Coordinates of C-alpha atoms (C1' of nucleotides) in Angstrom, one line a residue:
Chain A
M1 CA -22.5 -10.1 30.4
A2 CA -22.9 -7.5 27.5
I3 CA -20.6 -8.1 24.6
I4 CA -19.4 -4.7 23.4
R5 CA -17.3 -3.3 20.6
V6 CA -14.0 -1.8 21.5
S7 CA -14.8 1.3 19.4
D8 CA -17.6 2.0 21.9
I9 CA -15.6 1.3 25.0
S10 CA -15.7 4.9 26.4
K11 CA -19.5 4.4 26.9
Y12 CA -18.9 1.7 29.4
A13 CA -16.5 3.2 32.0
G14 CA -17.2 1.7 35.4
Q15 CA -19.2 -1.3 34.0
D16 CA -18.3 -5.0 33.6
I17 CA -18.4 -6.0 29.9
T18 CA -17.1 -8.7 27.6
V19 CA -14.9 -8.3 24.5
Q20 CA -14.4 -11.0 21.9
G21 CA -11.2 -10.8 19.9
W22 CA -7.6 -11.7 19.4
V23 CA -4.4 -11.1 21.4
Y24 CA -2.4 -8.5 19.4
N25 CA 0.4 -8.1 21.9
R26 CA 1.3 -9.3 25.4
T27 CA 3.6 -7.7 27.8
D28 CA 4.1 -9.4 31.2
K29 CA 5.7 -8.0 34.3
G30 CA 5.8 -10.7 36.9
K31 CA 2.5 -10.4 38.8
L32 CA 1.0 -8.2 36.1
C33 CA 0.2 -8.9 32.5
F34 CA -1.0 -6.6 29.7
L35 CA -2.9 -8.0 26.7
L36 CA -3.6 -5.7 23.8
V37 CA -6.8 -7.2 22.4
R38 CA -8.3 -6.3 19.0
D39 CA -11.9 -7.1 18.1
G40 CA -12.2 -5.7 14.6
T41 CA -13.5 -2.3 15.8
G42 CA -10.4 -1.3 17.8
F43 CA -7.6 -2.3 20.1
V44 CA -8.0 -2.3 23.9
Q45 CA -5.5 -3.0 26.7
C46 CA -6.6 -5.7 29.1
V47 CA -4.8 -6.0 32.4
A48 CA -4.5 -9.1 34.5
F49 CA -3.3 -8.9 38.2
K50 CA -2.0 -12.2 39.6
G51 CA -3.8 -11.5 42.9
D52 CA -7.2 -11.1 41.3
L53 CA -7.3 -14.3 39.4
A54 CA -7.2 -18.0 39.9
P55 CA -3.5 -19.2 39.6
E56 CA -4.2 -21.4 36.6
L57 CA -6.0 -18.7 34.7
F58 CA -3.2 -16.1 35.4
E59 CA -0.6 -18.7 34.2
Q60 CA -2.6 -19.3 31.1
I61 CA -2.9 -15.6 30.3
M62 CA 0.9 -15.1 30.9
R63 CA 1.6 -17.7 28.2
L64 CA -1.0 -16.7 25.6
P65 CA 0.7 -16.5 22.2
Q66 CA 0.1 -13.5 19.9
E67 CA -3.1 -13.9 17.8
S68 CA -4.8 -16.4 20.2
S69 CA -8.6 -15.9 20.1
V70 CA -10.1 -14.9 23.4
I71 CA -13.3 -13.8 25.2
V72 CA -12.4 -11.4 27.9
T73 CA -14.6 -10.1 30.7
G74 CA -13.8 -7.4 33.0
A75 CA -14.3 -3.8 34.3
V76 CA -13.8 -0.9 32.0
R77 CA -11.8 2.0 33.5
E78 CA -10.5 5.2 32.2
D79 CA -6.7 5.4 32.3
K80 CA -4.6 7.8 30.3
R81 CA -1.8 5.4 30.2
A82 CA -3.8 2.8 28.3
P83 CA -2.7 2.3 24.7
G84 CA -5.0 1.2 21.9
I85 CA -7.3 2.5 19.3
P86 CA -9.1 4.6 20.4
G87 CA -7.1 4.2 23.7
G88 CA -7.5 5.9 27.1
F89 CA -9.6 3.0 28.5
E90 CA -8.6 -0.4 29.6
L91 CA -10.2 -3.6 30.9
G92 CA -9.4 -5.0 34.3
I93 CA -9.6 -8.8 33.6
K94 CA -12.0 -10.8 35.7
D95 CA -12.3 -13.8 33.4
L96 CA -10.9 -14.9 30.1
K97 CA -11.8 -17.8 27.9
V98 CA -9.3 -19.0 25.3
V99 CA -11.2 -19.9 22.1
Q100 CA -8.0 -21.1 20.4
T101 CA -4.3 -20.9 21.5
A102 CA -2.5 -19.7 18.4
E103 CA 0.6 -21.5 17.2
A104 CA 3.8 -19.9 18.4
D105 CA 5.3 -19.3 14.9
Y106 CA 3.0 -16.4 13.9
P107 CA 5.2 -14.6 11.3
M108 CA 4.2 -11.0 11.6
A109 CA 6.3 -9.2 14.2
L110 CA 5.2 -5.8 15.6
K111 CA 8.3 -4.4 14.0
D112 CA 8.8 -3.4 10.4
H113 CA 8.7 -5.9 7.6
G114 CA 10.0 -5.8 4.1
V115 CA 7.5 -5.3 1.3
D116 CA 7.9 -8.7 -0.2
F117 CA 7.4 -10.5 3.1
A118 CA 4.5 -8.3 4.1
L119 CA 2.7 -8.9 0.8
D120 CA 3.4 -12.7 0.9
N121 CA 1.7 -12.7 4.2
R122 CA -1.0 -10.2 3.3
H123 CA -3.7 -12.5 4.8
L124 CA -2.0 -11.9 8.2
W125 CA -0.6 -8.5 7.6
L126 CA -4.2 -7.3 7.4
R127 CA -4.4 -7.8 11.2
M128 CA -1.7 -5.2 11.9
Q129 CA -2.9 -1.9 13.2
S130 CA -1.7 0.2 10.3
Q131 CA -3.4 -2.0 7.7
W132 CA -6.6 -2.2 9.8
A133 CA -6.7 1.6 10.0
V134 CA -6.2 2.2 6.3
L135 CA -8.8 -0.3 5.3
R136 CA -11.3 1.1 7.8
V137 CA -10.8 4.5 6.1
R138 CA -11.3 2.9 2.7
A139 CA -14.6 1.4 3.8
T140 CA -15.7 4.8 5.0
V141 CA -14.6 6.4 1.8
M142 CA -16.8 4.0 -0.1
A143 CA -19.8 4.4 2.2
A144 CA -19.5 8.2 2.1
T145 CA -19.3 8.1 -1.7
R146 CA -22.5 6.1 -2.0
E147 CA -24.2 8.2 0.6
W148 CA -23.5 11.4 -1.2
L149 CA -24.6 10.1 -4.6
D150 CA -27.7 8.3 -3.3
T151 CA -28.9 11.5 -1.5
N152 CA -28.3 13.6 -4.6
G153 CA -30.5 11.8 -7.0
F154 CA -28.0 9.3 -8.6
V155 CA -29.1 5.8 -9.4
E156 CA -26.5 3.0 -9.0
M157 CA -26.1 1.0 -12.1
S158 CA -23.9 -2.1 -12.4
T159 CA -22.0 -2.0 -15.7
P160 CA -20.5 -5.2 -17.1
I161 CA -17.1 -6.5 -16.1
L162 CA -16.9 -8.8 -19.1
T163 CA -16.9 -6.5 -22.2
P164 CA -16.3 -6.8 -25.9
A165 CA -13.4 -4.9 -27.3
A166 CA -12.2 -1.8 -26.0
A167 CA -13.4 1.7 -25.4
E168 CA -9.8 2.9 -25.6
G169 CA -7.7 0.3 -27.3
T170 CA -6.9 -3.3 -26.2
T171 CA -3.3 -3.0 -25.1
T172 CA -4.2 -2.4 -21.5
L173 CA -7.0 -5.0 -21.2
F174 CA -7.0 -8.4 -19.6
E175 CA -8.2 -10.9 -22.2
T176 CA -10.2 -14.1 -21.7
E177 CA -12.0 -16.7 -23.8
Y178 CA -15.7 -16.2 -24.2
F179 CA -17.4 -19.4 -25.4
D180 CA -17.9 -19.3 -29.1
E181 CA -17.9 -15.5 -29.2
G182 CA -14.1 -15.2 -29.3
K183 CA -12.5 -12.9 -26.8
A184 CA -13.9 -10.9 -24.0
Y185 CA -12.0 -8.4 -21.9
L186 CA -12.2 -7.3 -18.2
A187 CA -13.7 -3.9 -18.0
Q188 CA -11.4 -0.9 -17.6
T189 CA -14.3 1.5 -17.4
G190 CA -18.1 1.4 -17.3
Q191 CA -18.4 4.8 -18.8
L192 CA -19.8 4.0 -22.2
Y193 CA -22.6 1.9 -20.5
N194 CA -23.3 4.6 -18.1
E195 CA -23.7 7.0 -21.1
A196 CA -26.5 4.7 -22.2
N197 CA -27.9 4.5 -18.6
I198 CA -28.3 8.3 -18.2
F199 CA -30.8 8.5 -21.1
S200 CA -33.0 6.3 -18.9
F201 CA -32.1 7.5 -15.4
G202 CA -30.6 10.9 -15.8
K203 CA -27.9 10.7 -13.1
V204 CA -26.2 7.4 -12.5
Y205 CA -23.0 5.8 -11.2
C206 CA -21.2 2.5 -11.2
F207 CA -18.8 1.5 -8.5
G208 CA -16.9 -1.7 -8.8
P209 CA -13.6 -3.3 -9.7
T210 CA -11.9 -2.3 -12.8
F211 CA -8.9 -3.8 -14.5
R212 CA -5.9 -2.3 -16.3
A213 CA -3.2 -4.5 -17.8
E214 CA -0.8 -1.5 -17.9
K215 CA 2.7 -2.5 -16.9
S216 CA 2.8 0.3 -14.4
K217 CA 5.1 -0.3 -11.5
T218 CA 4.7 2.7 -9.3
R219 CA 3.2 3.5 -5.9
R220 CA 0.1 4.8 -7.6
H221 CA -1.0 1.8 -9.6
L222 CA -2.9 -1.4 -9.1
T223 CA -4.0 -3.7 -11.9
E224 CA -7.3 -4.2 -10.2
F225 CA -8.8 -1.3 -8.4
W226 CA -12.2 0.0 -7.4
M227 CA -13.5 2.9 -9.5
L228 CA -16.4 5.1 -9.0
E229 CA -17.9 6.5 -12.3
P230 CA -20.8 8.9 -12.1
E231 CA -22.4 10.1 -15.4
I232 CA -24.8 13.0 -15.6
A233 CA -27.2 14.1 -18.3
F234 CA -27.7 17.8 -19.0
C235 CA -24.3 18.5 -17.4
D236 CA -21.5 20.6 -18.7
L237 CA -17.8 20.7 -17.5
D238 CA -18.4 23.4 -14.9
Q239 CA -21.3 21.6 -13.4
L240 CA -19.2 18.4 -13.4
M241 CA -16.5 20.1 -11.3
E242 CA -19.1 21.3 -8.8
I243 CA -20.3 17.7 -8.4
E244 CA -16.8 16.5 -7.9
E245 CA -15.9 19.0 -5.3
Q246 CA -19.1 18.6 -3.4
M247 CA -18.7 14.8 -3.3
I248 CA -15.0 14.9 -2.3
T249 CA -15.7 17.4 0.4
H250 CA -18.4 15.1 1.8
I251 CA -16.2 12.1 1.7
V252 CA -13.4 13.9 3.5
Q253 CA -15.6 15.3 6.2
R254 CA -17.2 12.0 6.9
V255 CA -13.9 10.3 7.1
I256 CA -12.8 12.9 9.6
R257 CA -16.0 12.5 11.6
E258 CA -15.8 8.7 11.8
R259 CA -12.2 7.7 11.4
T260 CA -10.2 10.2 13.5
P261 CA -8.7 7.5 15.8
E262 CA -7.6 5.6 12.7
L263 CA -6.1 8.7 11.1
K264 CA -4.4 9.7 14.3
F265 CA -2.9 6.2 14.6
L266 CA -1.6 6.6 11.1
G267 CA 0.0 9.9 12.0
R268 CA -2.2 11.9 9.6
D269 CA -2.3 15.6 10.0
I270 CA -6.0 16.0 10.4
A271 CA -5.9 19.8 10.1
K272 CA -4.8 19.4 6.5
L273 CA -7.9 17.3 5.8
E274 CA -10.2 19.7 7.6
A275 CA -9.1 22.3 5.0
I276 CA -10.6 20.2 2.2
Q277 CA -13.8 22.2 1.6
A278 CA -15.5 23.1 -1.7
P279 CA -14.9 25.1 -3.8
F280 CA -11.6 23.8 -5.1
P281 CA -9.2 25.9 -7.2
R282 CA -9.6 25.5 -11.0
I283 CA -6.8 26.2 -13.4
S284 CA -6.6 25.6 -17.1
Y285 CA -4.1 23.3 -18.7
D286 CA -2.5 26.5 -20.3
D287 CA -2.0 28.1 -16.9
A288 CA -0.7 24.9 -15.4
A289 CA 1.7 24.7 -18.3
K290 CA 3.0 28.2 -17.5
M291 CA 3.2 27.3 -13.8
L292 CA 5.3 24.3 -14.6
V293 CA 7.7 26.4 -16.7
E294 CA 8.2 28.7 -13.7
L295 CA 8.5 25.9 -11.2
R296 CA 11.1 24.3 -13.4
E297 CA 13.2 27.5 -13.5
K298 CA 13.1 27.6 -9.7
E299 CA 14.1 24.0 -9.3
T300 CA 17.7 23.6 -8.3
D301 CA 18.0 19.8 -8.2
P302 CA 19.1 18.9 -11.7
E303 CA 17.5 15.5 -11.6
K304 CA 14.1 16.9 -10.7
K305 CA 14.6 19.7 -13.2
E306 CA 15.0 17.1 -15.9
L307 CA 11.8 15.3 -14.8
L308 CA 9.9 18.6 -15.0
K309 CA 10.8 19.1 -18.7
F310 CA 7.6 20.2 -20.3
D311 CA 6.2 21.3 -23.7
W312 CA 2.7 22.4 -24.4
G313 CA 0.7 19.5 -25.7
I314 CA 2.1 16.6 -23.7
D315 CA 0.1 15.0 -20.9
F316 CA 1.3 15.6 -17.3
G317 CA 3.6 13.0 -15.8
A318 CA 3.7 12.2 -12.1
P319 CA 6.4 14.7 -11.4
H320 CA 4.4 17.5 -13.1
E321 CA 1.3 16.6 -11.1
T322 CA 3.3 16.6 -7.9
A323 CA 4.8 20.0 -8.6
I324 CA 1.4 21.5 -9.4
T325 CA -0.4 20.1 -6.3
Q326 CA 2.3 21.2 -4.0
Q327 CA 1.2 24.8 -4.8
F328 CA -2.3 24.2 -3.3
E329 CA -3.7 23.2 0.1
K330 CA -6.8 21.7 -1.5
P331 CA -7.4 19.4 -4.4
V332 CA -7.0 21.3 -7.7
F333 CA -8.9 21.0 -10.9
V334 CA -6.9 21.1 -14.1
Y335 CA -9.2 21.5 -17.1
G336 CA -8.9 21.8 -20.9
Y337 CA -6.2 19.3 -21.8
P338 CA -4.9 18.9 -25.3
T339 CA -7.4 16.9 -27.4
A340 CA -4.5 14.8 -28.8
V341 CA -3.6 13.2 -25.4
K342 CA -7.2 12.5 -24.3
A343 CA -9.8 10.0 -25.3
F344 CA -11.9 10.2 -28.5
Y345 CA -15.2 10.9 -26.8
M346 CA -14.3 14.2 -25.2
E347 CA -16.1 17.4 -26.3
P348 CA -13.9 20.0 -28.0
W349 CA -13.5 23.4 -26.4
P350 CA -15.7 25.9 -28.2
G351 CA -13.5 27.8 -30.7
R352 CA -10.3 25.8 -29.7
P353 CA -10.5 22.3 -31.1
E354 CA -6.9 21.6 -30.0
V355 CA -8.1 21.4 -26.4
C356 CA -11.1 19.5 -25.0
K357 CA -13.5 19.8 -22.1
S358 CA -11.6 17.4 -19.9
V359 CA -10.8 17.8 -16.2
D360 CA -8.5 16.0 -13.8
L361 CA -8.7 16.5 -10.0
L362 CA -5.3 16.4 -8.4
A363 CA -5.0 15.7 -4.7
P364 CA -2.7 17.9 -2.6
E365 CA 0.6 16.9 -0.9
G366 CA 1.8 15.3 -4.1
Y367 CA -0.8 12.6 -4.2
G368 CA -1.7 13.4 -7.8
E369 CA -4.7 12.5 -9.9
I370 CA -7.7 11.1 -8.0
C371 CA -10.4 11.9 -10.5
G372 CA -10.5 12.2 -14.3
G373 CA -13.5 13.2 -16.3
S374 CA -14.9 15.2 -19.2
E375 CA -17.9 16.5 -21.0
R376 CA -18.7 14.0 -23.7
I377 CA -19.2 14.7 -27.3
S378 CA -23.0 15.0 -27.9
D379 CA -23.0 15.6 -31.7
P380 CA -23.4 12.3 -33.6
D381 CA -21.5 13.4 -36.7
L382 CA -18.5 14.6 -34.7
L383 CA -18.4 11.5 -32.6
L384 CA -18.4 9.3 -35.7
K385 CA -15.6 11.4 -37.2
R386 CA -13.6 10.9 -34.1
I387 CA -14.1 7.1 -34.2
H388 CA -12.9 7.1 -37.8
D389 CA -9.9 9.4 -37.0
Q390 CA -8.7 7.1 -34.3
N391 CA -9.2 4.0 -36.5
L392 CA -11.7 2.5 -34.1
P393 CA -14.1 -0.1 -35.5
E394 CA -17.3 1.7 -36.2
E395 CA -19.3 -1.5 -36.0
A396 CA -18.3 -2.0 -32.3
F397 CA -19.6 1.5 -31.5
K398 CA -22.9 1.2 -33.3
W399 CA -24.9 1.1 -30.0
Y400 CA -22.8 4.0 -28.6
L401 CA -23.5 6.1 -31.7
D402 CA -27.2 5.4 -31.3
L403 CA -27.2 7.3 -28.0
R404 CA -26.5 10.5 -30.0
K405 CA -29.2 9.8 -32.5
F406 CA -32.1 9.6 -30.1
G407 CA -32.3 12.6 -27.7
S408 CA -28.7 13.6 -27.4
V409 CA -27.9 16.1 -24.6
P410 CA -24.7 17.6 -23.2
H411 CA -23.5 15.2 -20.6
S412 CA -20.5 14.6 -18.4
G413 CA -18.9 12.1 -16.1
F414 CA -15.8 11.2 -14.2
G415 CA -14.0 8.3 -12.6
M416 CA -12.6 8.3 -9.1
G417 CA -10.0 5.9 -7.9
T418 CA -11.1 4.6 -4.5
E419 CA -7.6 3.5 -3.4
R420 CA -6.0 6.7 -4.6
V421 CA -8.4 8.7 -2.4
T422 CA -7.8 6.3 0.5
T423 CA -4.0 6.6 0.1
W424 CA -4.3 10.4 0.1
L425 CA -6.6 10.6 3.1
C426 CA -4.4 8.2 5.1
G427 CA -1.2 9.8 4.1
T428 CA 0.0 6.3 3.0
E429 CA 3.2 5.8 1.1
H430 CA 1.9 3.2 -1.4
I431 CA -1.5 2.4 -2.9
R432 CA -1.0 -1.4 -2.3
E433 CA -2.0 -0.8 1.4
A434 CA -5.3 0.8 0.4
I435 CA -6.9 -2.5 -0.8
A436 CA -7.1 -5.8 1.2
F437 CA -5.5 -8.0 -1.5
P438 CA -3.6 -5.8 -3.9
R439 CA -3.1 -6.9 -7.5
T440 CA 0.0 -5.5 -9.0
I441 CA 2.0 -6.3 -12.0
K442 CA 4.2 -8.7 -10.0
R443 CA 1.6 -10.1 -7.6
V444 CA -1.5 -12.2 -7.7
Y445 CA -0.9 -14.1 -4.4
P446 CA -2.4 -14.4 -1.9
Chain B
rU1 C1' 10.0 -2.0 -21.9
rC2 C1' 13.9 1.2 -19.8
rC3 C1' 16.9 3.3 -15.6
rU4 C1' 18.5 2.6 -10.4
rG5 C1' 19.0 -0.2 -6.0
rG6 C1' 18.6 -4.8 -3.2
rC7 C1' 18.8 -10.4 -2.0
rU8 C1' 23.1 -12.8 4.7
rA9 C1' 19.2 -16.6 11.0
rG10 C1' 11.7 -16.9 11.1
rC11 C1' 11.8 -11.1 10.6
rU12 C1' 14.8 -6.3 10.2
rC13 C1' 19.6 -5.5 9.2
rA14 C1' 25.4 -5.3 10.1
rA15 C1' 30.1 -7.6 8.5
rU16 C1' 36.1 -1.9 7.2
rC17 C1' 41.0 -3.3 1.8
rG18 C1' 39.0 -10.1 -0.1
rG19 C1' 40.9 -12.6 6.0
rC20 C1' 37.0 -16.6 12.4
rA21 C1' 29.2 -15.5 10.1
rG22 C1' 27.3 -10.8 13.9
rA23 C1' 23.3 -7.8 16.4
rG24 C1' 18.3 -6.5 17.6
rC25 C1' 13.4 -8.5 17.4
rG26 C1' 10.6 -13.1 17.5
rC27 C1' 10.7 -18.5 19.5
rG28 C1' 12.2 -21.4 24.2
rC29 C1' 13.8 -21.0 29.6
rG30 C1' 14.2 -17.7 34.1
rG31 C1' 13.2 -12.6 36.6
rC32 C1' 10.1 -8.2 37.5
rU33 C1' 2.9 -4.9 40.1
rG34 C1' 2.0 0.0 35.0
rU35 C1' 3.9 -2.1 30.3
rU36 C1' 3.3 1.3 25.6
rA37 C1' 7.2 -2.3 19.3
rA38 C1' 8.5 -3.1 27.8
rC39 C1' 13.0 -4.2 30.3
rC40 C1' 17.0 -7.6 32.5
rG41 C1' 19.7 -12.6 32.2
rC42 C1' 20.4 -17.3 29.5
rU43 C1' 19.6 -21.0 25.2
rA44 C1' 18.7 -22.5 20.3
rG45 C1' 18.8 -20.7 15.4
rG46 C1' 23.2 -20.1 8.9
rU47 C1' 23.3 -24.1 1.6
rU48 C1' 25.1 -15.6 2.7
rC49 C1' 19.1 -16.1 -4.1
rG50 C1' 21.2 -19.9 -8.0
rA51 C1' 25.1 -21.6 -11.5
rG52 C1' 30.0 -20.8 -13.0
rG53 C1' 34.8 -18.2 -12.5
rU54 C1' 39.3 -15.5 -10.2
rU55 C1' 42.1 -16.3 -5.5
rC56 C1' 46.1 -19.4 -0.4
rA57 C1' 41.3 -17.4 1.0
rA58 C1' 34.8 -14.9 -1.6
rG59 C1' 28.8 -12.7 1.9
rU60 C1' 32.4 -9.2 -0.3
rC61 C1' 35.5 -9.3 -6.9
rC62 C1' 34.0 -11.1 -12.3
rU63 C1' 30.2 -13.6 -15.8
rC64 C1' 25.3 -15.5 -16.6
rG65 C1' 20.6 -16.3 -14.6
rG66 C1' 16.4 -15.7 -10.9
rC67 C1' 13.4 -12.8 -7.6
rC68 C1' 12.0 -8.1 -5.3
rA69 C1' 11.7 -2.9 -4.8
rG70 C1' 11.8 2.4 -6.3
rG71 C1' 11.3 5.5 -10.5
rA72 C1' 10.0 6.6 -15.9
rG73 C1' 6.2 5.9 -19.7
rC74 C1' 0.6 5.0 -19.2
rC75 C1' -3.4 5.9 -16.2
rA76 C1' -8.0 6.5 -11.6

RNA sequence: UCCUGGCUAGCUCAAUCGGCAGAGCGCGCGGCUGUUAACCGCUAGGUUCGAGGUUCAAGUCCUCGGCCAGGAGCCA
């Protein structure tokens, strides 16, 4: 008997097939028993009629505990009543083998759980439909990201996870002993290494875990997350924005194409995602600042009004980002941030040294920053001056300064937070659901 | 680090002014041929986060501590 994947079930209507999986839920009605079976690719309802099966087998099915592992054989039939993902098809059970009868005290109910309990049981919570759906979307986001970059001439580079002192200060780094060399730190970015890589490969990216020891306790932060960082030679800020919008558009469109059942299960409004097509609106920091002043004047809730307080020169906080993105249906680029609030390596705006050629991409519906990038300083003297101004150790940046001595070119790059993109596309409340085993300030277990 | 909220059955939550510790789900038993987190009946299940205090009486009030969440700052 052919073993099929539940995600393909519609292709097998009328045929006998076998599914290998786990009992997600059981509902019995006397002489009739419904098993919702998941196999990793989807959830399918399997129906047992007492009259069709040997009495012992029917009795065994009636008593199967949640999460028992099973191999089910039966006939696929189309039925609008059948629940599941994708749903609409069910399996009339002809035979069932129990691989293991699960213990009766499985802790995850199909009802809501508190955050703490759910996270303590993350290894089991992963099996729930909602979590399965989000993580399937995440995998597609990552695949689509690589697909776009690989077909557009980018070379994947792996940048080190263990790094010497910091690109941007050590306060937010995880520290570890490194033999006789003193301290090493878990990478919070691969950017500086990718700036070296472009001079050999032109267009590169790294895509891996990255670590921030920030004591951030919000729905947008993880201490360990997966960041994509493309870096491109001969690329200015405008060209960088084009790359970002093309890539994001590709990711969203592929997610819609392949993960609509998951998005529908999550209750996501797919029409909103279908609208995500390049080009994206671009507004300067200056214009965003004016917009914020106007939005604050219109705001009637005094609490929100206080949070929207804003003076030119400060970086946007989460409330500011939310207010701006709510004005747009697509992700929006905000470019030209004040130099003072951005990293030392960002190219100054021509004729306006108080702002720099930086750009953040803010996702709509209040999801906030998903990408942050900039054109990098290409002039060796200016870069050295910046390192001195910021009291960074020149010795540590010797190799980085070399990059500007030998064939320096205008170049740009950005970082994209995989889990933030996933959270946005899924319409999920909290970023912790967008990675299998989230690491937050309060949690390193399981 | 700061602000706010929470901690009661395995889970999610109730408990009025300080006055008998409750429900739903899940587990167990029984019933039902179309359930959608099924439904109906029955059973079991409690150190109310910890320590101290006030009181005739504390889940509830007070003090200290612990843990968790949401938000701010910082960031992708």
